[in-house]
Short mmCIF file of N, CA and C in Angstrom, two decimals:
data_model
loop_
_atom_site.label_atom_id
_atom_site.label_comp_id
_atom_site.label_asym_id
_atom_site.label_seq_id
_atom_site.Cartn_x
_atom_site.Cartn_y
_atom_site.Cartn_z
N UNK A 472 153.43 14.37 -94.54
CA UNK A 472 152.75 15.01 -93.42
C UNK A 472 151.74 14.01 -92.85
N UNK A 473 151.79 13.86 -91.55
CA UNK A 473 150.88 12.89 -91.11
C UNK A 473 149.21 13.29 -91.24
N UNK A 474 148.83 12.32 -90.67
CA UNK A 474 147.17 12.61 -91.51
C UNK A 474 146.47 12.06 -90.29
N UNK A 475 145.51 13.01 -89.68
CA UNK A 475 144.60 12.48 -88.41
C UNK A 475 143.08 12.53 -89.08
N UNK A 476 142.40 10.81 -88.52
CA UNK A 476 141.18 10.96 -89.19
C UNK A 476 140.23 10.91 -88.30
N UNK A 477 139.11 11.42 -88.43
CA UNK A 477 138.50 11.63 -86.87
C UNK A 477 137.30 11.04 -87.24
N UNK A 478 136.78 9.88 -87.05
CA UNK A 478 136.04 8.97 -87.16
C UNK A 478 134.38 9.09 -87.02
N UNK A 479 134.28 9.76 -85.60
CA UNK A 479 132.87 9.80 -85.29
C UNK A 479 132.55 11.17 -85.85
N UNK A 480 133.46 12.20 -86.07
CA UNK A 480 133.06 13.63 -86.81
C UNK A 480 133.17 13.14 -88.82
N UNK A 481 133.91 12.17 -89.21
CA UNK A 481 134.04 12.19 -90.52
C UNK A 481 134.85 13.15 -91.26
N UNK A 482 135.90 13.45 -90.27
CA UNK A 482 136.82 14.49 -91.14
C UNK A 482 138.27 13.63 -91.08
N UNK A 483 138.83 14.54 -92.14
CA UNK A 483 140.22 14.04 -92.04
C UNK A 483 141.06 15.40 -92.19
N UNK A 484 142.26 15.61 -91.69
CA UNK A 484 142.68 16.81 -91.02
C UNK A 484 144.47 16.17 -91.21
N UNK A 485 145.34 17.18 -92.07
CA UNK A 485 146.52 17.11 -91.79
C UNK A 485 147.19 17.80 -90.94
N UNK A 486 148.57 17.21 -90.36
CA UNK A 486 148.73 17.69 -89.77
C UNK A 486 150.38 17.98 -89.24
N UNK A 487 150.88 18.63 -88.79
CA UNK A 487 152.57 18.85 -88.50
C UNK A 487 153.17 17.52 -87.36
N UNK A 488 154.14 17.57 -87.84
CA UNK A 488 154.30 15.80 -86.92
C UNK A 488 154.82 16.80 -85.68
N UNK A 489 154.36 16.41 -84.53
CA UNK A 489 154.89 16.74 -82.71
C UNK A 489 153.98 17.93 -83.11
N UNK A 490 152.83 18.07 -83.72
CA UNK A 490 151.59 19.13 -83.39
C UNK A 490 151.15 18.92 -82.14
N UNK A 491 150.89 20.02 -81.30
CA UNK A 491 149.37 19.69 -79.62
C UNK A 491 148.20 19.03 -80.61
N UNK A 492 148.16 18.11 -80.12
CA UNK A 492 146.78 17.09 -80.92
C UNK A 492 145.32 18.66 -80.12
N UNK A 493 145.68 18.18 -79.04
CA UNK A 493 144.70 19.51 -78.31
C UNK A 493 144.20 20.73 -79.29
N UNK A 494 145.08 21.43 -79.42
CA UNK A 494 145.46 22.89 -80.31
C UNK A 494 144.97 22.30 -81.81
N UNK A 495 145.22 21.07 -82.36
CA UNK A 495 144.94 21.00 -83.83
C UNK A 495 143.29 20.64 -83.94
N UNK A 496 142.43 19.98 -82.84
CA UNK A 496 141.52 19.78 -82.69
C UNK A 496 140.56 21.36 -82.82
N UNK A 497 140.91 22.25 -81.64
CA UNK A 497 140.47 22.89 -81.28
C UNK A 497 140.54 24.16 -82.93
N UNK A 498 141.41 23.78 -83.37
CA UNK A 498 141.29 25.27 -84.98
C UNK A 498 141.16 24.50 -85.49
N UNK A 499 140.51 23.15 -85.39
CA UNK A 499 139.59 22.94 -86.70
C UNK A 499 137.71 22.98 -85.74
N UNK A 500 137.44 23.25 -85.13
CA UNK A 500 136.34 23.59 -84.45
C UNK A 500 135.71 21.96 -84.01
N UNK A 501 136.70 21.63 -83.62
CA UNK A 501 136.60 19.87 -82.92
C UNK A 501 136.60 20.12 -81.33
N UNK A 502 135.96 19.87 -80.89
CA UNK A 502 136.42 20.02 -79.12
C UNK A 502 136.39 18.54 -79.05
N UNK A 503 137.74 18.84 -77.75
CA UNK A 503 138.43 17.44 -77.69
C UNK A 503 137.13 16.88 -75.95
N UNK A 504 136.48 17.41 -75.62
CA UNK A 504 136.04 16.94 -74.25
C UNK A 504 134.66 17.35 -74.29
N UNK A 505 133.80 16.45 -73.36
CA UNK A 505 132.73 16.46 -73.47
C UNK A 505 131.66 16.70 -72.31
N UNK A 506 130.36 16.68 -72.34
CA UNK A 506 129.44 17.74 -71.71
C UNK A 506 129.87 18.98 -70.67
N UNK A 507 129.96 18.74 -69.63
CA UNK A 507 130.66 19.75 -68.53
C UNK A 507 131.81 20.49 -68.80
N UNK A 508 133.07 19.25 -69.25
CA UNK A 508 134.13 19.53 -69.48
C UNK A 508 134.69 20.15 -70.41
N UNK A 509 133.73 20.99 -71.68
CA UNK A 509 133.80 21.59 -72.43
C UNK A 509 133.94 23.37 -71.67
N UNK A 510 132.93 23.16 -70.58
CA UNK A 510 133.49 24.72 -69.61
C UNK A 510 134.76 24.72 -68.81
N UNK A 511 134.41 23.45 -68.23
CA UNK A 511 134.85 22.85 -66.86
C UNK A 511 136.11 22.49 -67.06
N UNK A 512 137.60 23.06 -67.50
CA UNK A 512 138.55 21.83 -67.97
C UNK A 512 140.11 23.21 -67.85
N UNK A 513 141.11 21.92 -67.55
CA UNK A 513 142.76 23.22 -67.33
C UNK A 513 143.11 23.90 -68.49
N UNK A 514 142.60 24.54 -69.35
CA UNK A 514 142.83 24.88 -70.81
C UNK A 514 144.27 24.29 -71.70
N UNK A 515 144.15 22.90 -71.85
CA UNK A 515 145.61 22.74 -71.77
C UNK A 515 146.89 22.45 -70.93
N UNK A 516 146.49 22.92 -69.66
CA UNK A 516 148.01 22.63 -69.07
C UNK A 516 147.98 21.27 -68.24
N UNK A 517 147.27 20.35 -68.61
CA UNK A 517 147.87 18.91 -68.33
C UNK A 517 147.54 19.06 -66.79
N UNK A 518 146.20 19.25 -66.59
CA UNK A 518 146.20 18.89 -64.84
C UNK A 518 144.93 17.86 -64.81
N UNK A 519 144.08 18.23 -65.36
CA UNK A 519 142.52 17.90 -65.52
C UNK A 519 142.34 16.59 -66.30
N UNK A 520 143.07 16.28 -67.42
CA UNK A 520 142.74 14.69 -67.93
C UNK A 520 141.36 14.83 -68.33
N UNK A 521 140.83 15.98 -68.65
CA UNK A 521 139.52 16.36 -69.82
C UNK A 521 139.58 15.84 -71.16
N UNK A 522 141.13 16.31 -71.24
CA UNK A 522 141.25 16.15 -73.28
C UNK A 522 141.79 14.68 -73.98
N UNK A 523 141.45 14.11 -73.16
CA UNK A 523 141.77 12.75 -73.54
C UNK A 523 141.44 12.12 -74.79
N UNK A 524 142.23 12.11 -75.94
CA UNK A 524 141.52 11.35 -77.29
C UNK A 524 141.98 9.75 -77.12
N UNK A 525 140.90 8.54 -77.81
CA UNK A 525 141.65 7.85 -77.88
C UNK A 525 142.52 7.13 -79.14
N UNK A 526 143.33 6.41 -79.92
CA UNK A 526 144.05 6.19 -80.54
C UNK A 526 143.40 4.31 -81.08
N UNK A 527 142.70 4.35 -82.54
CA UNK A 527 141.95 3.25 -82.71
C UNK A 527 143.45 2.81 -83.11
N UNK A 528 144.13 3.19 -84.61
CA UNK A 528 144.60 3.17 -85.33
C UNK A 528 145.62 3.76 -85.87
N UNK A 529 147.07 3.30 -85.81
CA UNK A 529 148.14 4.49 -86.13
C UNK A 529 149.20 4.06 -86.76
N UNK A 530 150.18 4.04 -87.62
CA UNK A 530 151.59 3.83 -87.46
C UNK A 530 152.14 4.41 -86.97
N UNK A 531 153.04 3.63 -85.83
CA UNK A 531 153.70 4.69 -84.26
C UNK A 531 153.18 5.19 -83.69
N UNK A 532 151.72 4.73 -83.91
CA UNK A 532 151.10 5.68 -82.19
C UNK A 532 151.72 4.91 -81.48
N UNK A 533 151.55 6.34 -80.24
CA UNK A 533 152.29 6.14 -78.64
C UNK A 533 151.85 4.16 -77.72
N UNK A 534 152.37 4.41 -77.33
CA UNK A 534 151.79 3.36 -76.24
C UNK A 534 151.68 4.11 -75.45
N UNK A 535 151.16 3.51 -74.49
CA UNK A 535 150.64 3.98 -72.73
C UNK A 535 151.30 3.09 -71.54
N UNK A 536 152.37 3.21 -70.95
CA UNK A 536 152.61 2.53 -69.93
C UNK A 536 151.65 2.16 -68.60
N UNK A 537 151.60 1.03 -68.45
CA UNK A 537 149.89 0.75 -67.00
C UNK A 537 151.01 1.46 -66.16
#
């Protein structure tokens, strides 16, 4: 089972592989976005670019095409 470690909170959190990183954040009482955008944000449906995590460290993390 893959294993997400969350660096600036100090937790480490398993997790289901093709989990919503979003959704696994959020039931462990992590919010993924910050000041405003904690009210202010598409709950999820990919319009807003609020929940942006970034990726220090992974085997097979994604890339990002420019």
């Amino acid at each position: 089972m893959p294993v997400l470690t969350l660096v600036n909170e100090g937790k480490t959190i398993e997790v289901t592989e093709g989990e919503n990183l979003r959704q696994v954040l959020l039931k462990n009482g992590i919010s993924p976005y910050k000041g405003i955008e904690k009210v202010l944000n598409c709950l999820g449906n990919g319009l807003c670019g609020t929940c942006r995590v970034e990726i220090v460290d992974g085997k097979n993390a994604p890339t990002l095409s420019p």
